[in-house]
Amino acid sequence: MHKAVFLDLESLEDIDLAALAGEFKCFETHMATGPLEVAARIRDAEVVLVNKVRLDAAALQQAPRLKLICVVATGTNNVDLEAAQRLGIQVSNCRAYGNDSVIQHVFALLLALSTRLLDYHQAVQGGRWQQAGQFCFLDFPIAELAGKTLGIVGYGNLGQGVGRIAEAFGMKVMVAQRPGGPAEAGRTPLDQLLPQVDVLTLHCPLTEHTRNLLDAAAFKRMKNSALLINVARGGIVDERALADALRSGALAGAATDVLSVEPPRDGNPLLSGDIPNLIVTPHSAWGSTEARQRIIAQTLDTIQAFGRGEALRVVS
């Protein structure tokens, strides 16, 4: 194939793209692409690689040579799939490339909350240990994971991986019934699960059934010693209700890698500086070097398969 265009390379700029570029006579990359730049940049391309840039029907209709869209991510809501299908453009995504990275991040967050890692670090930086009356400085309660109960909402590859690691820590694992889905053996309805868990982790997609799934009423059902970990989607949690629950002591702590609007240029209830035992990371759970190299390897596989007349990871 002659030409490929990568519209938003920003989160992958340190990853080796040589093999990918070698598939084309012309491989054009852009760190970012604004909405008004899309149509012109894809006009002559046969393959478009995209992470988050929106490809709408109007832009696709102006790209008569376009045969393949590679979404360098799992979610494809930034592509008008109906228009792509109508125009005969294959859309493929990437899958499960970041599982190990995300699972690792879950336990980094959980261990930091349980050990009050950031509080102790800040106390040392602020000179409080240096002024203590004894060598042990234990102002913040530390909790062990062993013997605790972990609740998992979303039991795909990520949820199952988190469950395996939790069991290695000596935790009991409970799986929530799929929100909006039928009853399943071995799964517990969420309203029954919430009062039983010491830690709740979220790994489900954002749908009509999961939007604001964790709201003020849900937090009231949880133990005030419980922790919440969200590496799924921001809209699954009512952010203002979570902030209130942490301030009031209705929850012992929370960590989230996602917010309802990203980046949060106009602020967010969870970015207030007065919320205790809260960790917010910038949608970075997936982003290990290894995971990002895998996403490029999957994209290369998709392009090579397409050249052989085969289809990989097709969504439309």
Tab-separated table of C-alpha atoms in Angstrom:
chain	number	residue	atom	x	y	z
A	1	MET	CA	0.000	0.000	0.000
A	2	HIS	CA	1.168	3.495	-0.796
A	3	LYS	CA	0.206	5.864	2.001
A	4	ALA	CA	-0.715	5.659	5.689
A	5	VAL	CA	-1.389	8.541	8.060
A	6	PHE	CA	-1.122	8.379	11.844
A	7	LEU	CA	-3.263	11.241	13.137
A	8	ASP	CA	-2.364	11.352	16.844
A	9	LEU	CA	0.938	9.770	17.752
A	10	GLU	CA	1.426	11.756	20.965
A	11	SER	CA	1.048	8.892	23.477
A	12	LEU	CA	3.289	6.590	21.393
A	13	GLU	CA	6.074	8.913	20.276
A	14	ASP	CA	8.757	6.980	22.192
A	15	ILE	CA	7.755	3.596	20.708
A	16	ASP	CA	9.587	1.997	17.766
A	17	LEU	CA	7.499	2.447	14.602
A	18	ALA	CA	10.110	1.285	12.074
A	19	ALA	CA	8.381	-1.978	11.143
A	20	LEU	CA	5.047	-0.202	10.794
A	21	ALA	CA	6.495	2.528	8.606
A	22	GLY	CA	8.188	-0.101	6.437
A	23	GLU	CA	4.817	-1.346	5.182
A	24	PHE	CA	4.203	1.863	3.196
A	25	LYS	CA	5.923	4.002	0.595
A	26	CYS	CA	4.694	7.024	2.544
A	27	PHE	CA	4.114	6.903	6.315
A	28	GLU	CA	2.979	10.292	7.606
A	29	THR	CA	2.717	10.986	11.320
A	30	HIS	CA	1.251	13.812	13.370
A	31	MET	CA	1.534	14.294	17.127
A	32	ALA	CA	-2.054	15.595	17.172
A	33	THR	CA	-4.767	16.484	14.670
A	34	GLY	CA	-7.487	19.063	15.216
A	35	PRO	CA	-11.063	18.577	13.944
A	36	LEU	CA	-10.534	21.011	11.073
A	37	GLU	CA	-7.368	19.205	9.939
A	38	VAL	CA	-8.741	15.657	9.681
A	39	ALA	CA	-10.249	15.699	6.201
A	40	ALA	CA	-7.169	17.190	4.534
A	41	ARG	CA	-4.774	14.807	6.268
A	42	ILE	CA	-6.624	11.607	5.360
A	43	ARG	CA	-7.697	12.634	1.844
A	44	ASP	CA	-5.018	10.618	-0.018
A	45	ALA	CA	-4.470	7.855	2.532
A	46	GLU	CA	-5.254	4.171	2.056
A	47	VAL	CA	-4.745	3.451	5.762
A	48	VAL	CA	-5.468	5.757	8.692
A	49	LEU	CA	-4.155	5.066	12.175
A	50	VAL	CA	-5.992	6.862	14.940
A	51	ASN	CA	-6.141	6.830	18.708
A	52	LYS	CA	-8.705	9.405	19.859
A	53	VAL	CA	-9.213	11.758	16.902
A	54	ARG	CA	-12.799	11.674	15.672
A	55	LEU	CA	-13.397	10.303	12.157
A	56	ASP	CA	-16.918	11.325	11.199
A	57	ALA	CA	-18.897	10.626	8.059
A	58	ALA	CA	-18.031	13.984	6.482
A	59	ALA	CA	-14.287	13.348	6.757
A	60	LEU	CA	-14.534	9.728	5.586
A	61	GLN	CA	-16.497	10.738	2.503
A	62	GLN	CA	-13.598	12.970	1.475
A	63	ALA	CA	-11.102	10.088	1.547
A	64	PRO	CA	-11.882	8.037	-1.580
A	65	ARG	CA	-8.735	5.870	-1.325
A	66	LEU	CA	-9.257	4.923	2.299
A	67	LYS	CA	-9.528	1.150	2.771
A	68	LEU	CA	-8.558	0.536	6.408
A	69	ILE	CA	-8.861	2.402	9.697
A	70	CYS	CA	-6.690	1.058	12.506
A	71	VAL	CA	-7.869	2.287	15.874
A	72	VAL	CA	-4.773	2.182	18.050
A	73	ALA	CA	-6.925	1.543	21.116
A	74	THR	CA	-9.820	-0.693	22.086
A	75	GLY	CA	-12.670	1.812	22.092
A	76	THR	CA	-13.989	2.791	18.665
A	77	ASN	CA	-16.594	5.401	19.604
A	78	ASN	CA	-14.475	8.055	17.857
A	79	VAL	CA	-15.154	6.454	14.455
A	80	ASP	CA	-18.475	6.628	12.615
A	81	LEU	CA	-18.735	2.874	12.098
A	82	GLU	CA	-21.937	3.057	10.067
A	83	ALA	CA	-20.368	5.491	7.619
A	84	ALA	CA	-17.229	3.348	7.372
A	85	GLN	CA	-19.282	0.260	6.598
A	86	ARG	CA	-21.316	2.119	4.021
A	87	LEU	CA	-18.130	3.335	2.323
A	88	GLY	CA	-16.499	-0.108	2.384
A	89	ILE	CA	-13.797	0.858	4.879
A	90	GLN	CA	-12.654	-1.831	7.318
A	91	VAL	CA	-12.271	-0.680	10.918
A	92	SER	CA	-10.063	-2.741	13.250
A	93	ASN	CA	-9.025	-2.077	16.828
A	94	CYS	CA	-6.494	-3.427	19.335
A	95	ARG	CA	-7.385	-5.698	22.236
A	96	ALA	CA	-5.966	-6.897	25.551
A	97	TYR	CA	-2.624	-5.192	24.906
A	98	GLY	CA	-2.613	-3.431	28.270
A	99	ASN	CA	-3.966	-6.120	30.598
A	100	ASP	CA	-0.768	-6.678	32.557
A	101	SER	CA	-0.109	-2.959	32.812
A	102	VAL	CA	-3.622	-2.171	34.086
A	103	ILE	CA	-3.652	-5.061	36.574
A	104	GLN	CA	-0.298	-3.906	37.930
A	105	HIS	CA	-1.660	-0.370	38.271
A	106	VAL	CA	-4.690	-1.623	40.222
A	107	PHE	CA	-2.444	-3.112	42.867
A	108	ALA	CA	-0.120	-0.118	42.895
A	109	LEU	CA	-3.154	1.995	43.792
A	110	LEU	CA	-4.594	-0.535	46.226
A	111	LEU	CA	-1.306	-0.998	48.075
A	112	ALA	CA	-0.705	2.743	48.218
A	113	LEU	CA	-4.148	3.270	49.789
A	114	SER	CA	-3.865	0.340	52.179
A	115	THR	CA	-0.426	1.318	53.445
A	116	ARG	CA	-1.161	5.071	53.331
A	117	LEU	CA	2.001	5.307	51.275
A	118	LEU	CA	1.506	8.873	50.066
A	119	ASP	CA	0.564	10.144	53.525
A	120	TYR	CA	3.712	8.653	55.046
A	121	HIS	CA	5.873	9.983	52.225
A	122	GLN	CA	4.446	13.473	52.668
A	123	ALA	CA	4.888	13.249	56.451
A	124	VAL	CA	8.574	12.456	56.028
A	125	GLN	CA	8.998	15.200	53.440
A	126	GLY	CA	7.319	17.601	55.844
A	127	GLY	CA	9.662	16.721	58.701
A	128	ARG	CA	7.139	14.977	60.939
A	129	TRP	CA	9.123	11.729	61.334
A	130	GLN	CA	12.205	13.704	62.185
A	131	GLN	CA	10.317	15.264	65.106
A	132	ALA	CA	8.744	11.993	66.374
A	133	GLY	CA	9.365	10.769	69.914
A	134	GLN	CA	10.261	7.221	68.781
A	135	PHE	CA	11.633	5.479	65.708
A	136	CYS	CA	8.190	4.201	64.583
A	137	PHE	CA	5.936	6.862	63.086
A	138	LEU	CA	2.452	5.361	62.740
A	139	ASP	CA	0.034	8.275	62.457
A	140	PHE	CA	-1.931	6.692	59.593
A	141	PRO	CA	-3.681	3.309	59.944
A	142	ILE	CA	-2.185	0.551	57.778
A	143	ALA	CA	-4.410	-2.318	56.589
A	144	GLU	CA	-3.325	-5.731	55.310
A	145	LEU	CA	-4.952	-7.196	52.202
A	146	ALA	CA	-4.809	-10.773	53.506
A	147	GLY	CA	-8.199	-11.877	54.755
A	148	LYS	CA	-10.043	-8.980	53.135
A	149	THR	CA	-12.827	-9.371	50.558
A	150	LEU	CA	-12.392	-7.951	47.063
A	151	GLY	CA	-15.466	-7.248	44.938
A	152	ILE	CA	-15.048	-7.097	41.167
A	153	VAL	CA	-17.458	-5.343	38.795
A	154	GLY	CA	-16.637	-6.454	35.261
A	155	TYR	CA	-15.186	-9.950	35.023
A	156	GLY	CA	-13.497	-10.027	31.653
A	157	ASN	CA	-9.757	-10.475	31.186
A	158	LEU	CA	-8.923	-7.558	33.455
A	159	GLY	CA	-11.315	-8.498	36.234
A	160	GLN	CA	-10.162	-12.111	36.173
A	161	GLY	CA	-6.515	-11.049	36.257
A	162	VAL	CA	-7.137	-8.781	39.236
A	163	GLY	CA	-8.951	-11.649	40.978
A	164	ARG	CA	-5.965	-13.985	40.532
A	165	ILE	CA	-3.539	-11.479	42.045
A	166	ALA	CA	-5.953	-10.723	44.892
A	167	GLU	CA	-6.097	-14.411	45.777
A	168	ALA	CA	-2.298	-14.487	45.853
A	169	PHE	CA	-2.484	-11.772	48.527
A	170	GLY	CA	-4.845	-14.002	50.507
A	171	MET	CA	-8.006	-12.084	49.649
A	172	LYS	CA	-11.459	-13.556	49.130
A	173	VAL	CA	-12.882	-12.643	45.715
A	174	MET	CA	-16.533	-11.904	44.942
A	175	VAL	CA	-17.816	-11.111	41.449
A	176	ALA	CA	-20.741	-8.782	40.867
A	177	GLN	CA	-23.582	-9.760	38.585
A	178	ARG	CA	-23.271	-7.959	35.261
A	179	PRO	CA	-25.164	-4.645	35.511
A	180	GLY	CA	-28.269	-4.904	33.359
A	181	GLY	CA	-27.571	-8.580	32.645
A	182	PRO	CA	-29.233	-11.810	33.765
A	183	ALA	CA	-28.403	-13.650	36.970
A	184	GLU	CA	-25.339	-15.896	36.629
A	185	ALA	CA	-24.048	-18.669	38.815
A	186	GLY	CA	-21.245	-17.558	41.088
A	187	ARG	CA	-22.080	-13.880	40.792
A	188	THR	CA	-23.696	-11.639	43.396
A	189	PRO	CA	-26.145	-8.771	42.739
A	190	LEU	CA	-24.335	-5.492	43.329
A	191	ASP	CA	-26.614	-4.299	46.120
A	192	GLN	CA	-25.859	-7.520	48.026
A	193	LEU	CA	-22.147	-7.435	47.234
A	194	LEU	CA	-21.468	-3.852	48.345
A	195	PRO	CA	-21.936	-4.347	52.111
A	196	GLN	CA	-19.628	-7.382	52.077
A	197	VAL	CA	-16.525	-6.049	50.362
A	198	ASP	CA	-13.459	-4.368	51.783
A	199	VAL	CA	-12.263	-3.351	48.332
A	200	LEU	CA	-14.324	-2.740	45.185
A	201	THR	CA	-12.619	-2.649	41.769
A	202	LEU	CA	-14.277	-1.548	38.535
A	203	HIS	CA	-13.436	-3.113	35.160
A	204	CYS	CA	-16.716	-2.777	33.226
A	205	PRO	CA	-17.517	-0.606	30.200
A	206	LEU	CA	-19.521	2.597	30.472
A	207	THR	CA	-23.066	1.805	29.282
A	208	GLU	CA	-26.601	2.892	30.041
A	209	HIS	CA	-26.575	0.284	32.816
A	210	THR	CA	-23.279	1.363	34.400
A	211	ARG	CA	-23.424	5.168	34.219
A	212	ASN	CA	-23.316	6.475	37.814
A	213	LEU	CA	-23.467	2.862	38.993
A	214	LEU	CA	-21.591	3.927	42.121
A	215	ASP	CA	-23.638	6.810	43.523
A	216	ALA	CA	-24.397	8.184	46.974
A	217	ALA	CA	-26.840	5.348	47.707
A	218	ALA	CA	-24.228	2.750	46.733
A	219	PHE	CA	-21.593	4.317	48.964
A	220	LYS	CA	-23.996	4.215	51.906
A	221	ARG	CA	-24.260	0.446	51.448
A	222	MET	CA	-20.488	-0.017	51.665
A	223	LYS	CA	-18.396	-0.356	54.814
A	224	ASN	CA	-16.861	2.910	55.957
A	225	SER	CA	-13.534	1.027	55.975
A	226	ALA	CA	-13.888	0.058	52.283
A	227	LEU	CA	-11.695	1.168	49.385
A	228	LEU	CA	-12.758	1.850	45.774
A	229	ILE	CA	-10.490	1.406	42.740
A	230	ASN	CA	-11.668	2.606	39.324
A	231	VAL	CA	-9.561	1.855	36.244
A	232	ALA	CA	-12.604	1.498	33.967
A	233	ARG	CA	-14.412	4.716	32.993
A	234	GLY	CA	-15.042	7.908	34.915
A	235	GLY	CA	-18.775	8.046	34.299
A	236	ILE	CA	-19.316	4.790	36.176
A	237	VAL	CA	-18.777	6.685	39.435
A	238	ASP	CA	-20.756	9.726	40.561
A	239	GLU	CA	-17.693	11.864	41.220
A	240	ARG	CA	-19.340	14.412	43.481
A	241	ALA	CA	-20.893	11.631	45.576
A	242	LEU	CA	-17.489	9.955	45.875
A	243	ALA	CA	-15.849	13.188	47.001
A	244	ASP	CA	-18.570	13.653	49.630
A	245	ALA	CA	-18.246	10.039	50.824
A	246	LEU	CA	-14.496	10.424	51.319
A	247	ARG	CA	-14.827	13.750	53.110
A	248	SER	CA	-17.500	12.407	55.458
A	249	GLY	CA	-15.647	9.162	56.195
A	250	ALA	CA	-18.312	7.018	54.552
A	251	LEU	CA	-15.428	5.433	52.597
A	252	ALA	CA	-11.866	4.953	53.813
A	253	GLY	CA	-10.198	5.695	50.500
A	254	ALA	CA	-10.420	5.624	46.718
A	255	ALA	CA	-8.194	5.700	43.669
A	256	THR	CA	-9.175	6.421	40.087
A	257	ASP	CA	-7.256	6.418	36.823
A	258	VAL	CA	-10.226	7.887	34.949
A	259	LEU	CA	-12.510	10.903	35.148
A	260	SER	CA	-15.807	11.683	33.451
A	261	VAL	CA	-14.130	14.314	31.232
A	262	GLU	CA	-10.495	13.889	30.206
A	263	PRO	CA	-8.367	15.898	30.364
A	264	PRO	CA	-10.265	17.781	33.127
A	265	ARG	CA	-9.603	21.271	31.789
A	266	ASP	CA	-12.667	22.718	33.515
A	267	GLY	CA	-11.973	21.035	36.848
A	268	ASN	CA	-13.558	18.020	38.513
A	269	PRO	CA	-15.014	17.324	41.968
A	270	LEU	CA	-12.249	14.775	42.596
A	271	LEU	CA	-9.468	17.300	42.003
A	272	SER	CA	-10.262	19.327	45.109
A	273	GLY	CA	-7.319	19.420	47.482
A	274	ASP	CA	-9.332	18.666	50.629
A	275	ILE	CA	-10.346	15.054	49.867
A	276	PRO	CA	-8.624	12.555	52.175
A	277	ASN	CA	-6.978	9.314	51.017
A	278	LEU	CA	-7.755	9.821	47.341
A	279	ILE	CA	-5.331	9.062	44.504
A	280	VAL	CA	-6.018	10.292	40.964
A	281	THR	CA	-3.776	9.168	38.100
A	282	PRO	CA	-4.075	10.588	34.545
A	283	HIS	CA	-5.471	7.634	32.553
A	284	SER	CA	-2.016	6.109	32.663
A	285	ALA	CA	-2.792	2.572	33.873
A	286	TRP	CA	-2.537	1.093	30.383
A	287	GLY	CA	0.617	2.930	29.390
A	288	SER	CA	3.599	0.720	30.189
A	289	THR	CA	6.299	0.693	27.538
A	290	GLU	CA	5.561	-2.986	26.917
A	291	ALA	CA	1.821	-2.398	26.483
A	292	ARG	CA	2.354	0.460	24.064
A	293	GLN	CA	4.790	-1.610	21.998
A	294	ARG	CA	2.189	-4.407	21.901
A	295	ILE	CA	-0.409	-2.006	20.551
A	296	ILE	CA	1.907	-1.165	17.651
A	297	ALA	CA	2.636	-4.868	17.076
A	298	GLN	CA	-1.098	-5.618	16.907
A	299	THR	CA	-1.615	-2.748	14.467
A	300	LEU	CA	1.194	-4.087	12.266
A	301	ASP	CA	-0.398	-7.554	12.331
A	302	THR	CA	-3.723	-6.037	11.266
A	303	ILE	CA	-2.155	-4.140	8.363
A	304	GLN	CA	-0.174	-7.154	7.152
A	305	ALA	CA	-3.245	-9.389	7.369
A	306	PHE	CA	-5.268	-6.826	5.408
A	307	GLY	CA	-2.623	-6.867	2.695
A	308	ARG	CA	-3.078	-10.660	2.446
A	309	GLY	CA	-6.837	-10.305	2.180
A	310	GLU	CA	-7.421	-11.401	5.779
A	311	ALA	CA	-9.267	-9.545	8.536
A	312	LEU	CA	-8.042	-9.164	12.129
A	313	ARG	CA	-9.883	-7.616	15.089
A	314	VAL	CA	-12.584	-6.180	12.836
A	315	VAL	CA	-15.277	-4.038	14.451
A	316	SER	CA	-16.893	-2.804	11.236
